[in-house]
């Protein structure tokens, strides 16, 4: 999964029907598990643009988007934030959320 800037995320959200933006911090144990799940989901759904970003460097973005914790998956649909997922639960759960 590629690292995205906020500008990349905005561009992808505006030009694709559905996107997934995964926010993490590198020393978060839950994020490490979530990262593995996201790699699987990305392989299963290559048609959906998916990117990630280290939230430690995005303080203003976290405030603007009202990010409550990490890991967080922001799903956009038709250019707008559709859902924020904090409890990843399983690959199947993430897959179902992204296949709406």
Short mmCIF file of the C-alpha atoms (twelve columns), coordinates in Angstrom:
data_MODEL
# 
_entry.id   MODEL 
# 
loop_
_atom_site.group_PDB 
_atom_site.id 
_atom_site.type_symbol 
_atom_site.label_atom_id 
_atom_site.label_alt_id 
_atom_site.label_comp_id 
_atom_site.label_asym_id 
_atom_site.label_seq_id 
_atom_site.Cartn_x 
_atom_site.Cartn_y 
_atom_site.Cartn_z 
_atom_site.pdbx_PDB_model_num 
ATOM 1   C CA . UNK A 1   0.000   0.000   0.000  1 
ATOM 2   C CA . UNK A 2   1.416   3.350   -1.031 1 
ATOM 3   C CA . UNK A 3   1.906   6.261   1.355  1 
ATOM 4   C CA . UNK A 4   -0.443  9.093   0.394  1 
ATOM 5   C CA . UNK A 5   -0.308  12.788  1.124  1 
ATOM 6   C CA . UNK A 6   -3.519  14.622  1.959  1 
ATOM 7   C CA . UNK A 7   -3.440  16.040  -1.570 1 
ATOM 8   C CA . UNK A 8   -3.202  12.533  -3.045 1 
ATOM 9   C CA . UNK A 9   -6.155  11.388  -0.936 1 
ATOM 10  C CA . UNK A 10  -8.265  14.361  -2.033 1 
ATOM 11  C CA . UNK A 11  -7.397  13.786  -5.700 1 
ATOM 12  C CA . UNK A 12  -8.225  10.064  -5.492 1 
ATOM 13  C CA . UNK A 13  -11.484 10.768  -3.640 1 
ATOM 14  C CA . UNK A 14  -12.557 13.282  -6.282 1 
ATOM 15  C CA . UNK A 15  -11.691 11.085  -9.267 1 
ATOM 16  C CA . UNK A 16  -12.843 7.644   -8.058 1 
ATOM 17  C CA . UNK A 17  -16.218 6.420   -6.865 1 
ATOM 18  C CA . UNK A 18  -14.708 4.701   -3.824 1 
ATOM 19  C CA . UNK A 19  -11.395 5.094   -1.964 1 
ATOM 20  C CA . UNK A 20  -9.860  3.803   1.249  1 
ATOM 21  C CA . UNK A 21  -7.385  5.890   3.273  1 
ATOM 22  C CA . UNK A 22  -5.750  3.995   6.127  1 
ATOM 23  C CA . UNK A 23  -4.366  6.063   9.004  1 
ATOM 24  C CA . UNK A 24  -1.908  4.536   11.449 1 
ATOM 25  C CA . UNK A 25  1.007   5.224   13.754 1 
ATOM 26  C CA . UNK A 26  4.140   3.078   13.532 1 
ATOM 27  C CA . UNK A 27  4.354   2.042   17.199 1 
ATOM 28  C CA . UNK A 28  0.687   1.069   17.550 1 
ATOM 29  C CA . UNK A 29  0.364   -2.704  17.975 1 
ATOM 30  C CA . UNK A 30  -3.224  -2.748  16.760 1 
ATOM 31  C CA . UNK A 31  -2.117  -0.784  13.686 1 
ATOM 32  C CA . UNK A 32  0.447   -3.468  12.881 1 
ATOM 33  C CA . UNK A 33  -2.315  -6.089  12.770 1 
ATOM 34  C CA . UNK A 34  -4.579  -3.711  10.817 1 
ATOM 35  C CA . UNK A 35  -1.790  -3.094  8.290  1 
ATOM 36  C CA . UNK A 36  -1.600  -6.823  7.538  1 
ATOM 37  C CA . UNK A 37  -5.384  -6.942  7.070  1 
ATOM 38  C CA . UNK A 38  -5.259  -3.930  4.744  1 
ATOM 39  C CA . UNK A 39  -2.573  -5.614  2.605  1 
ATOM 40  C CA . UNK A 40  -4.891  -8.585  2.086  1 
ATOM 41  C CA . UNK A 41  -7.897  -6.387  1.318  1 
ATOM 42  C CA . UNK A 42  -5.846  -4.343  -1.159 1 
ATOM 43  C CA . UNK A 43  -4.848  -7.556  -2.963 1 
ATOM 44  C CA . UNK A 44  -8.505  -8.678  -3.066 1 
ATOM 45  C CA . UNK A 45  -9.803  -5.307  -4.312 1 
ATOM 46  C CA . UNK A 46  -7.133  -3.889  -6.643 1 
ATOM 47  C CA . UNK A 47  -9.708  -1.716  -8.436 1 
ATOM 48  C CA . UNK A 48  -10.215 0.447   -5.326 1 
ATOM 49  C CA . UNK A 49  -7.535  3.094   -4.721 1 
ATOM 50  C CA . UNK A 50  -6.085  2.501   -1.241 1 
ATOM 51  C CA . UNK A 51  -3.396  4.488   0.492  1 
ATOM 52  C CA . UNK A 52  -2.015  4.963   3.965  1 
ATOM 53  C CA . UNK A 53  -0.516  7.740   6.050  1 
ATOM 54  C CA . UNK A 54  1.257   8.071   9.390  1 
ATOM 55  C CA . UNK A 55  -1.118  10.158  11.499 1 
ATOM 56  C CA . UNK A 56  1.797   11.494  13.576 1 
ATOM 57  C CA . UNK A 57  2.551   13.855  10.675 1 
ATOM 58  C CA . UNK A 58  -1.042  14.905  10.031 1 
ATOM 59  C CA . UNK A 59  -2.144  16.671  13.192 1 
ATOM 60  C CA . UNK A 60  -4.211  19.320  11.400 1 
ATOM 61  C CA . UNK A 61  -5.860  16.710  9.162  1 
ATOM 62  C CA . UNK A 62  -6.690  14.552  12.198 1 
ATOM 63  C CA . UNK A 63  -8.365  17.553  13.833 1 
ATOM 64  C CA . UNK A 64  -10.274 18.515  10.659 1 
ATOM 65  C CA . UNK A 65  -11.510 14.970  10.082 1 
ATOM 66  C CA . UNK A 66  -12.208 14.399  13.790 1 
ATOM 67  C CA . UNK A 67  -10.105 11.230  13.888 1 
ATOM 68  C CA . UNK A 68  -10.749 9.590   17.266 1 
ATOM 69  C CA . UNK A 69  -8.014  6.942   17.292 1 
ATOM 70  C CA . UNK A 70  -5.819  4.705   15.182 1 
ATOM 71  C CA . UNK A 71  -6.089  2.556   13.271 1 
ATOM 72  C CA . UNK A 72  -8.671  4.416   11.228 1 
ATOM 73  C CA . UNK A 73  -9.901  3.673   7.736  1 
ATOM 74  C CA . UNK A 74  -11.593 6.565   5.969  1 
ATOM 75  C CA . UNK A 75  -13.837 5.323   3.186  1 
ATOM 76  C CA . UNK A 76  -14.913 7.920   0.654  1 
ATOM 77  C CA . UNK A 77  -17.781 7.454   -1.745 1 
ATOM 78  C CA . UNK A 78  -18.378 9.871   -4.616 1 
ATOM 79  C CA . UNK A 79  -15.888 12.364  -3.190 1 
ATOM 80  C CA . UNK A 80  -17.329 12.499  0.328  1 
ATOM 81  C CA . UNK A 81  -16.372 10.734  3.558  1 
ATOM 82  C CA . UNK A 82  -18.791 7.824   3.713  1 
ATOM 83  C CA . UNK A 83  -17.537 6.022   6.814  1 
ATOM 84  C CA . UNK A 84  -14.712 5.964   9.355  1 
ATOM 85  C CA . UNK A 85  -13.816 2.482   10.538 1 
ATOM 86  C CA . UNK A 86  -11.984 2.101   13.848 1 
ATOM 87  C CA . UNK A 87  -12.763 -1.544  14.657 1 
ATOM 88  C CA . UNK A 88  -11.256 -3.461  11.754 1 
ATOM 89  C CA . UNK A 89  -12.356 -6.839  13.239 1 
ATOM 90  C CA . UNK A 90  -11.382 -9.014  10.259 1 
ATOM 91  C CA . UNK A 91  -10.399 -9.032  6.602  1 
ATOM 92  C CA . UNK A 92  -13.939 -10.124 5.797  1 
ATOM 93  C CA . UNK A 93  -15.376 -7.138  7.683  1 
ATOM 94  C CA . UNK A 94  -13.163 -4.691  5.781  1 
ATOM 95  C CA . UNK A 95  -13.901 -6.411  2.475  1 
ATOM 96  C CA . UNK A 96  -17.641 -6.105  3.088  1 
ATOM 97  C CA . UNK A 97  -17.359 -2.423  3.989  1 
ATOM 98  C CA . UNK A 98  -15.480 -1.738  0.748  1 
ATOM 99  C CA . UNK A 99  -17.837 -3.699  -1.462 1 
ATOM 100 C CA . UNK A 100 -20.823 -1.747  -0.125 1 
# 
